[in-house]
XYZ file of C-alpha atoms in Angstrom:
665
model
C 4.957 73.820 96.503
C 1.588 72.733 95.103
C 2.471 69.053 95.521
C 2.992 69.610 99.253
C -0.409 71.303 99.552
C -2.126 68.372 97.836
C -0.217 65.893 99.981
C -1.303 67.450 103.276
C -4.950 67.698 102.142
C -5.079 63.914 101.872
C -5.974 62.007 104.997
C -4.708 58.674 106.197
C -7.395 56.121 107.042
C -8.236 56.119 110.775
C -7.320 53.122 112.885
C -10.246 50.866 113.801
C -10.943 50.616 117.494
C -11.482 47.211 119.095
C -13.539 46.778 122.213
C -13.501 43.899 124.712
C -16.222 41.307 124.811
C -19.168 41.678 127.183
C -17.769 40.935 130.650
C -21.131 39.931 132.131
C -20.905 36.380 130.771
C -20.224 33.345 132.954
C -16.834 33.744 134.631
C -15.203 30.485 133.569
C -11.411 30.572 133.211
C -11.266 30.380 129.401
C -13.744 33.242 129.080
C -11.750 35.370 131.515
C -8.570 34.740 129.498
C -10.340 35.696 126.259
C -11.398 38.984 127.909
C -7.785 39.662 128.888
C -6.556 39.006 125.345
C -9.229 41.319 123.912
C -7.827 44.320 125.794
C -6.079 46.839 123.548
C -4.924 49.212 126.286
C -4.215 49.238 130.005
C -7.474 51.058 130.804
C -9.436 48.111 129.432
C -7.102 45.632 131.149
C -7.609 47.311 134.515
C -11.387 46.973 134.129
C -11.041 43.268 133.409
C -8.640 42.948 136.353
C -11.201 44.636 138.640
C -13.919 42.269 137.347
C -11.656 39.273 138.108
C -11.024 40.484 141.655
C -14.721 41.094 142.286
C -15.606 37.607 141.076
C -12.714 35.995 142.956
C -11.453 34.050 139.932
C -7.754 35.034 140.057
C -6.162 31.643 139.404
C -2.426 31.254 138.677
C -3.197 30.750 134.978
C -5.313 33.927 134.861
C -2.642 35.839 136.810
C 0.017 34.740 134.296
C -2.168 36.010 131.432
C -2.694 39.349 133.207
C 1.055 39.781 133.673
C 1.737 38.764 130.081
C -0.907 41.104 128.615
C 0.210 44.110 130.667
C 3.766 43.499 129.413
C 2.561 43.350 125.806
C 0.816 46.682 126.396
C 4.191 48.167 127.419
C 3.183 48.555 131.044
C 5.852 46.665 133.034
C 5.072 48.601 136.229
C 1.502 47.324 136.110
C 2.859 43.789 135.585
C 4.986 44.184 138.711
C 2.054 45.473 140.753
C -0.063 42.460 139.713
C 2.801 40.137 140.649
C 3.441 41.879 143.968
C -0.070 41.213 145.302
C -0.289 37.583 144.165
C -0.375 35.077 146.995
C 0.734 32.160 144.828
C 3.836 32.931 142.762
C 4.380 29.842 140.639
C 6.440 28.975 137.577
C 3.863 30.272 135.051
C 3.639 33.685 136.713
C 7.427 34.009 137.034
C 7.923 33.033 133.374
C 5.357 35.600 132.222
C 6.943 38.336 134.348
C 10.581 37.575 133.424
C 9.649 37.502 129.745
C 7.633 40.726 129.990
C 10.408 42.568 131.790
C 13.004 41.401 129.260
C 10.834 42.495 126.330
C 10.232 45.868 128.016
C 14.005 46.439 128.345
C 13.851 46.123 132.149
C 16.809 43.771 132.094
C 18.109 44.203 135.634
C 14.608 43.752 137.017
C 14.198 40.614 134.929
C 17.397 39.106 136.375
C 16.416 40.103 139.923
C 13.100 38.266 139.595
C 14.918 35.194 138.297
C 17.032 35.265 141.473
C 13.858 35.746 143.553
C 12.382 32.739 141.786
C 15.310 30.577 142.901
C 15.118 31.883 146.467
C 11.427 30.977 146.670
C 12.262 27.445 145.543
C 10.528 27.717 142.165
C 12.495 25.664 139.658
C 13.022 27.356 136.255
C 12.273 25.460 133.050
C 13.156 25.740 129.365
C 10.827 28.763 128.958
C 12.554 30.705 131.739
C 16.166 30.658 130.544
C 15.848 32.223 127.054
C 14.560 35.503 128.511
C 16.873 35.768 131.491
C 19.778 34.982 129.130
C 18.507 37.696 126.788
C 18.488 40.146 129.705
C 22.065 39.308 130.575
C 23.181 39.623 126.955
C 22.005 43.251 127.168
C 23.613 43.819 130.577
C 26.913 42.253 129.497
C 27.815 40.473 132.768
C 30.161 37.612 131.870
C 30.159 36.115 135.384
C 26.358 36.072 135.420
C 26.314 34.453 131.994
C 28.479 31.599 133.240
C 26.266 31.235 136.334
C 23.120 31.064 134.184
C 24.776 28.475 131.944
C 25.590 26.400 135.033
C 21.987 26.713 136.243
C 20.706 25.522 132.850
C 23.024 22.503 133.064
C 21.859 21.772 136.617
C 18.202 21.870 135.549
C 18.963 19.709 132.464
C 17.559 22.222 129.972
C 20.842 23.215 128.276
C 20.137 20.917 125.312
C 16.755 22.479 124.630
C 17.039 24.179 121.248
C 15.688 27.550 122.474
C 18.015 27.572 125.479
C 20.946 26.559 123.262
C 20.342 29.437 120.862
C 20.044 31.865 123.777
C 23.324 30.633 125.293
C 25.215 31.112 122.027
C 23.680 34.554 121.579
C 24.458 35.570 125.175
C 28.112 34.526 124.974
C 28.520 36.242 121.588
C 27.120 39.513 122.937
C 29.079 39.523 126.200
C 32.517 39.176 124.635
C 32.762 35.408 124.977
C 32.801 34.462 121.303
C 35.119 31.527 122.045
C 32.522 30.092 124.443
C 29.716 30.838 121.988
C 31.482 28.700 119.384
C 32.133 25.983 121.973
C 28.429 25.803 122.913
C 27.564 25.725 119.211
C 30.163 23.075 118.426
C 29.046 20.835 121.298
C 25.370 21.086 120.330
C 23.731 17.817 119.235
C 23.636 17.329 115.467
C 19.829 17.340 115.415
C 19.833 20.904 116.807
C 22.369 22.037 114.203
C 20.278 20.489 111.444
C 16.911 21.803 112.620
C 17.719 25.161 114.216
C 18.901 27.628 111.578
C 18.682 30.316 114.256
C 21.582 28.683 116.109
C 23.803 29.314 113.078
C 22.415 32.812 112.560
C 23.196 34.054 116.068
C 26.762 32.736 115.873
C 27.289 34.318 112.436
C 25.947 37.563 113.885
C 28.436 37.285 116.740
C 31.380 37.015 114.348
C 29.983 39.902 112.261
C 29.820 42.074 115.387
C 33.430 41.103 116.153
C 34.341 42.130 112.556
C 35.557 38.608 111.786
C 33.850 38.402 108.397
C 36.049 35.510 107.270
C 34.729 33.223 110.026
C 31.187 34.538 109.531
C 31.364 33.706 105.810
C 32.848 30.267 106.537
C 29.979 29.434 108.909
C 27.470 30.745 106.368
C 28.941 28.452 103.721
C 28.775 25.450 106.104
C 25.089 25.823 106.909
C 22.950 22.779 106.029
C 20.108 25.150 105.176
C 19.714 28.925 105.009
C 16.722 31.195 105.464
C 16.247 34.895 104.710
C 17.486 35.683 108.228
C 20.809 33.974 107.441
C 21.313 36.096 104.339
C 20.208 39.290 106.090
C 22.584 38.642 109.003
C 25.622 38.302 106.734
C 24.549 41.255 104.576
C 24.237 43.393 107.703
C 27.677 42.212 108.802
C 29.251 43.493 105.586
C 27.217 46.709 105.800
C 28.350 47.375 109.381
C 31.941 46.756 108.326
C 31.612 49.267 105.485
C 31.886 46.729 102.636
C 28.791 47.845 100.701
C 29.903 46.246 97.431
C 30.090 42.785 99.016
C 26.765 43.407 100.789
C 25.135 44.311 97.468
C 26.624 41.249 95.758
C 25.218 38.960 98.455
C 21.855 40.678 98.193
C 21.745 40.167 94.410
C 22.333 36.385 94.683
C 19.902 35.969 97.584
C 17.305 33.415 96.429
C 14.313 35.081 98.078
C 14.576 38.687 99.198
C 12.613 39.674 102.310
C 11.590 43.074 103.662
C 14.319 42.637 106.307
C 17.060 42.187 103.691
C 15.813 45.183 101.675
C 15.703 47.297 104.853
C 19.179 46.148 105.897
C 20.620 47.247 102.549
C 18.774 50.587 102.502
C 19.830 51.352 106.063
C 23.398 50.307 105.262
C 23.659 52.682 102.305
C 22.213 55.515 104.400
C 24.520 54.922 107.378
C 27.565 54.812 105.101
C 26.709 58.075 103.343
C 25.532 56.608 100.018
C 22.152 58.342 100.109
C 21.470 58.051 96.373
C 21.745 54.251 96.543
C 19.582 54.108 99.675
C 16.776 56.047 97.987
C 17.026 54.247 94.639
C 17.048 50.855 96.404
C 13.825 51.792 98.223
C 12.018 52.629 94.966
C 13.461 49.490 93.378
C 11.935 47.553 96.279
C 8.502 49.038 95.517
C 8.861 48.159 91.835
C 9.577 44.554 92.841
C 6.222 44.475 94.628
C 7.725 44.266 98.114
C 5.823 46.186 100.803
C 8.108 48.150 103.147
C 7.592 48.154 106.905
C 8.000 51.064 109.324
C 11.748 50.397 109.683
C 12.230 50.554 105.907
C 10.327 53.827 105.660
C 12.251 55.354 108.584
C 15.594 54.297 107.022
C 14.876 55.806 103.596
C 13.449 58.997 105.112
C 16.713 59.334 107.037
C 18.597 59.185 103.724
C 16.287 61.885 102.309
C 16.825 64.161 105.310
C 20.627 63.810 105.207
C 20.852 64.541 101.472
C 18.021 67.068 101.138
C 16.040 64.853 98.739
C 12.721 66.645 99.284
C 11.103 65.297 96.109
C 11.778 61.697 97.115
C 10.607 62.449 100.653
C 7.274 63.786 99.346
C 6.797 60.627 97.250
C 7.442 58.470 100.327
C 4.968 60.532 102.382
C 2.415 59.978 99.612
C 3.006 56.235 99.811
C 2.447 56.339 103.582
C -0.918 58.073 103.158
C -2.052 55.955 100.175
C -1.373 52.721 102.054
C -2.962 53.753 105.338
C 0.285 53.509 107.281
C -0.169 55.119 110.678
C 2.010 58.072 111.592
C 3.396 56.257 114.601
C 6.276 57.593 116.613
C 9.041 56.193 114.364
C 7.592 57.188 110.971
C 6.136 60.458 112.242
C 9.469 61.479 113.738
C 11.312 60.498 110.540
C 8.906 62.635 108.461
C 9.328 65.622 110.788
C 13.101 65.294 110.520
C 12.970 64.921 106.724
C 10.794 67.982 106.093
C 12.727 70.135 108.567
C 16.125 69.183 107.134
C 14.923 69.581 103.533
C 13.869 73.184 104.154
C 10.127 72.753 104.715
C 9.860 73.246 108.460
C 6.199 74.317 108.274
C 5.362 70.972 106.662
C 7.260 69.299 109.500
C 5.043 71.204 111.946
C 1.924 69.953 110.127
C 3.084 66.341 110.419
C 3.886 66.936 114.083
C 0.428 68.340 114.824
C -1.219 65.369 113.059
C 0.587 62.808 115.230
C -1.774 61.317 117.811
C 0.981 60.092 120.105
C 4.131 62.143 120.575
C 7.192 60.877 122.424
C 10.471 62.501 123.423
C 11.972 61.775 119.976
C 9.187 63.502 118.033
C 9.293 66.546 120.342
C 13.085 66.708 119.938
C 12.853 66.484 116.126
C 10.387 69.385 116.020
C 12.363 71.592 118.442
C 15.550 70.850 116.464
C 13.741 71.589 113.195
C 12.715 75.067 114.334
C 16.245 75.648 115.665
C 17.862 74.695 112.334
C 15.765 77.331 110.563
C 16.565 80.059 113.077
C 12.953 80.067 114.252
C 13.907 80.730 117.852
C 10.473 81.686 119.198
C 8.792 78.586 117.735
C 11.569 76.336 119.058
C 11.246 77.639 122.632
C 7.434 77.559 122.458
C 7.578 73.919 121.315
C 9.903 73.115 124.226
C 7.455 74.687 126.690
C 4.518 72.830 125.134
C 6.463 69.614 125.632
C 6.880 70.429 129.321
C 3.150 71.214 129.658
C 2.330 67.840 128.055
C 4.134 66.084 130.912
C 7.090 64.872 128.838
C 10.357 65.214 130.722
C 13.269 66.669 128.727
C 16.459 64.685 128.288
C 19.974 65.715 127.325
C 19.193 65.579 123.575
C 16.239 67.969 123.948
C 18.543 70.439 125.675
C 21.015 70.148 122.790
C 18.199 71.244 120.461
C 17.194 74.129 122.753
C 20.797 75.325 123.120
C 21.195 75.143 119.330
C 18.162 77.423 118.984
C 19.728 79.910 121.411
C 23.088 79.682 119.612
C 21.627 80.353 116.163
C 19.546 83.280 117.467
C 22.370 84.800 119.528
C 20.293 84.502 122.719
C 23.275 84.089 125.022
C 21.664 84.888 128.392
C 18.694 82.610 127.797
C 21.024 79.881 126.549
C 23.050 80.080 129.776
C 19.796 79.865 131.767
C 18.777 76.683 129.948
C 22.263 75.250 130.436
C 22.068 75.887 134.207
C 18.501 74.548 134.315
C 19.689 71.143 133.121
C 21.477 70.466 136.397
C 19.415 72.505 138.811
C 15.878 71.687 137.625
C 16.216 68.313 135.873
C 19.337 66.717 137.413
C 20.845 66.210 133.939
C 24.625 66.478 133.840
C 25.774 68.390 130.734
C 27.871 66.394 128.281
C 30.772 67.630 126.202
C 28.350 68.538 123.389
C 26.431 70.892 125.694
C 29.646 72.611 126.773
C 30.748 73.037 123.148
C 27.471 74.772 122.284
C 27.785 77.162 125.229
C 31.448 77.915 124.398
C 30.397 78.578 120.792
C 27.524 80.757 122.018
C 29.793 82.884 124.223
C 32.538 83.015 121.606
C 30.294 84.156 118.794
C 28.966 86.925 121.050
C 32.544 88.104 121.579
C 32.742 86.930 125.192
C 36.065 85.187 124.639
C 37.290 85.387 128.222
C 34.057 83.866 129.559
C 34.260 81.089 126.972
C 37.886 80.393 127.891
C 37.049 80.395 131.612
C 34.218 77.902 131.020
C 36.606 75.530 129.219
C 39.186 75.781 131.990
C 36.579 75.031 134.703
C 34.720 72.226 132.908
C 34.337 68.999 134.941
C 35.008 67.128 131.686
C 38.329 67.233 129.848
C 37.862 69.498 126.806
C 38.379 67.812 123.456
C 39.249 69.037 119.976
C 35.769 70.415 119.219
C 35.664 72.394 122.477
C 38.878 74.277 121.760
C 37.879 74.556 118.087
C 34.719 76.472 119.066
C 36.855 79.025 120.911
C 39.369 79.062 118.058
C 36.651 80.031 115.553
C 35.547 82.852 117.844
C 39.126 84.124 118.106
C 39.356 84.237 114.318
C 35.992 85.921 113.882
C 36.888 88.600 116.461
C 40.517 88.888 115.276
C 41.951 88.036 118.687
C 45.325 86.787 117.447
C 46.998 86.536 120.833
C 44.333 84.325 122.360
C 44.037 82.464 119.058
C 47.706 81.447 119.136
C 47.264 80.103 122.656
C 44.166 78.132 121.639
C 46.030 76.738 118.631
C 48.692 75.352 120.944
C 45.977 73.515 122.908
C 44.638 72.129 119.648
C 48.076 70.926 118.597
C 48.521 69.148 121.925
C 45.316 67.192 121.258
C 46.041 66.527 117.581
C 49.574 67.328 116.337
C 48.463 66.829 112.721
C 45.478 69.164 112.968
C 45.421 71.194 109.796
C 43.112 73.846 111.240
C 45.833 74.958 113.644
C 48.322 75.206 110.777
C 45.864 77.442 108.945
C 45.379 79.716 111.918
C 49.068 79.967 112.741
C 49.825 80.480 109.051
C 47.454 83.424 108.789
C 48.694 84.832 112.079
C 52.339 84.629 110.966
C 51.361 86.099 107.582
C 49.772 89.089 109.321
C 53.040 89.591 111.217
C 55.146 89.275 108.054
C 56.638 85.881 108.993
C 56.298 84.388 105.494
C 58.898 81.642 106.027
C 56.834 80.265 108.913
C 53.769 80.343 106.646
C 55.449 78.115 104.086
C 56.622 75.669 106.776
C 53.023 75.231 107.874
C 51.549 75.071 104.371
C 53.451 71.990 103.147
C 52.205 69.535 105.826
C 48.769 71.103 105.468
C 48.467 70.189 101.790
C 49.629 66.628 102.473
C 47.082 66.111 105.279
C 44.242 67.718 103.313
C 44.620 65.264 100.452
C 44.459 62.372 102.901
C 41.436 63.599 104.883
C 39.207 65.519 102.434
C 35.568 64.634 103.025
C 33.558 67.769 102.212
C 30.492 67.466 99.964
C 27.294 69.206 98.868
C 24.022 67.791 97.506
C 21.386 69.339 95.274
C 18.216 67.556 94.113
C 16.993 68.429 90.620
C 14.131 66.721 88.766
C 13.978 64.019 91.431
C 17.672 63.139 91.073
C 20.422 63.796 93.615
C 23.634 65.435 92.448
C 26.674 65.238 94.712
C 29.746 67.463 94.536
C 33.086 67.442 96.317
C 35.476 70.407 96.343
C 36.963 70.938 92.888
C 34.754 68.145 91.509
C 34.983 67.492 87.746
C 33.131 64.167 87.691
C 29.644 65.504 86.899
C 28.471 64.935 83.320
C 27.849 68.692 82.994
C 31.179 69.648 84.593
C 32.271 72.014 81.797
C 28.917 73.815 81.698
C 28.967 74.112 85.494
C 32.415 75.742 85.461
C 31.409 78.230 82.765
C 28.182 79.101 84.571
C 30.077 79.580 87.854
C 32.553 81.948 86.171
C 29.613 83.903 84.757
C 27.908 84.088 88.175
C 31.089 85.281 89.905
C 31.712 87.937 87.215
C 28.188 89.329 87.637
C 28.573 89.314 91.413
C 31.910 91.169 91.216
C 30.238 93.871 89.132
C 27.811 94.410 92.030
C 30.475 94.581 94.723
C 31.335 90.979 95.598
C 34.994 90.528 96.604
C 36.357 87.091 95.728
C 38.089 85.069 98.423
C 36.917 87.325 101.242
C 38.625 85.934 104.346
C 36.150 86.626 107.144
C 34.161 84.428 109.515
C 35.475 81.193 108.066
C 33.991 78.737 110.488
C 35.119 75.154 110.165
C 38.496 74.554 111.745
C 38.965 71.105 110.243
C 37.565 71.822 106.781
C 37.902 75.520 105.985
C 41.202 75.215 104.133
C 40.950 71.777 102.562
C 38.515 72.965 99.906
C 40.873 75.847 99.100
C 43.652 73.299 98.620
C 41.591 70.846 96.565
C 39.590 73.356 94.499
C 36.322 75.308 94.300
C 33.995 74.804 97.246
C 31.364 72.160 96.649
C 28.371 74.431 97.346
C 29.457 76.793 94.550
C 29.393 73.893 92.078
C 25.954 72.843 93.328
C 24.751 76.438 93.012
C 25.968 76.698 89.413
C 24.161 73.475 88.461
C 21.001 74.695 90.166
C 20.996 77.918 88.151
C 21.733 75.987 84.952
C 18.782 73.637 85.464
C 16.111 75.885 86.998
C 14.134 78.952 85.924
C 14.106 82.341 87.707
C 11.678 82.324 90.630
C 12.582 78.751 91.593
C 13.885 77.934 95.070
C 17.267 76.154 95.018
C 18.061 73.842 97.937
C 21.644 72.838 98.752
C 22.833 70.569 101.564
C 26.435 70.894 102.773
C 28.059 68.714 105.425
C 30.448 71.463 106.612
C 29.872 74.982 107.874
C 29.711 77.511 105.042
C 32.678 79.870 104.758
C 32.452 83.651 104.573
C 33.359 83.789 100.881
C 30.607 81.374 99.826
C 28.119 83.059 102.169
C 28.869 86.414 100.571
C 28.551 85.028 97.033
C 25.207 83.357 97.826
C 23.746 86.700 98.947
C 24.744 88.379 95.684
C 23.528 85.469 93.551
C 20.104 85.376 95.248
C 19.532 88.920 93.960
C 21.174 88.531 90.556
C 19.499 85.205 89.654
C 16.037 86.096 91.035
C 16.011 82.855 93.003
C 15.647 82.024 96.673
C 18.589 79.948 97.889
C 18.223 77.580 100.841
C 21.510 76.171 102.080
C 21.754 73.854 105.072
C 25.247 73.614 106.500
C 26.513 71.652 109.494
C 24.946 74.136 111.916
C 21.765 75.668 110.436
C 19.755 76.780 107.413
C 20.705 79.906 105.490
C 17.819 81.372 103.484
C 19.271 83.807 100.955
C 16.719 86.179 99.443
C 17.127 89.502 97.626
C 20.735 89.855 98.730
C 20.372 89.056 102.441
C 20.512 85.941 104.624
C 18.111 84.767 107.304
C 21.023 84.320 109.724
C 21.729 88.053 109.645
C 25.391 87.200 108.953
C 25.545 85.615 112.410
C 26.649 82.029 112.192
């Protein structure tokens, strides 16, 4: 990958450091405030704070600026400590603190200080209510919302335009859409005419409630619209899955903003239309619009989900060429993209170049190693995270348990699972239990896996029993498998996976009539719920296949090439339709019903369009079945190509007739 080597040799321009002004000047109030505003970190702010205390110039105005600046520097605890030791707690200080706490997501603390404000006899004003209302909109307390509304009425600030917008927004987000409309409807006409934001927050409320008819009606009634109005309605259609209507609105938008572009890109990505997300991003660049960090993160997410490595490299190049800092969001998105596109070492390079790492970036890197079966690197990264002082959360442990699962490290996986509760006071979720059940099941410890399910403090769901079901199939434990299937049927009577298992079990016992009874409802359900797909990127273009897909422009050539590949593989010992270690309970049979598995079609196209010696990358949203896994091993040797396939669980690197998973998946 020469292009990757060139990309990582280029350096992004370093950020310029700013230093505070000389603090030895005359300590008048305006100069002190300018020193506070010049601080770029809390270390600098603490020095200025110490200087203020030494000079004895801590006025209420200066104190308010200290609280405000510490909040802007994402240090709410420092803001609280400043506030705690103030003798005079006036309106300005309270407003600065309540705002800072709200903007730092310390919503309960923000509300508590509003209550303290009232108890101390400090009367709130029009700058107080917007932020305490914002805090309550996040907390979702309806009774508190009504109390705050009453307080705003009592203090005669309810007709202030900022307070009015905040009231509408708060009611809309706490399930009181009827009251939100009432506040809007009773607003003075001058507010409705001048405050577009008032309309926008109400439209957003109806979009969140999935009432797109009312949202569209309000949009059409607006006296004036801004880009935020258009973006709000576009996002509403995106969130409701109506991408065609969202695109139509976007096309007629008079002036497209970076927010509207980002909304559309993110919408395509979230709804599984990765090709449109990526093409829309490059269309945005062609239009001369400069993306922000949210745009870049959204399109990188689309690249990672679809395996569009070529597009991801181009986006990384844009980041470096434009001096965009590898902050936590973009850095984490790049790590995720490279890891999920098969270039985990490139992900590690990005990770090492990040100046500031947070829990998300550590998790992305640990998960990246785990996906590639690089167990040692994954555990080492986890330990480095601990040494750095970062505390693990439940998502980090999911990544660590995945690494243990993929490597077959059962004992160590159990140790990590126990460590969650005992060492970090983290209660395992259903996802953690599923991984441990899968881990035990794949190691053949079926009784232990079953015992764990029976003793779980959480009610097991479909995926929990499905993990044990797969293990029963892999280890040919028909008796236990029948029992597990009954549990599955209790949870989902229409579950096709159980029909498959019971069908094969009955078939093994010679009960062919029972097989046919199960097969008919299976075929009906499969047609209704088929969602399997595979992606392959060739020459910078994504190609998507479903099972039995004939929609590709090279469909006939693909079929002929696939027949040729299978014939050559059979000559070397491949057995077609080998029924072993088929892993996905919900999806394993639907592709058999609807046609050839999607990854085989992607493989055939890859061989058609690439030369020997080329690495072929395929992304599949389901777990690969035993038949396809076997074929891939043969083809990697026959075609003289390395095959990288990412399924729902991990990467499979097929080379010279073997797989990196060691046939353990």
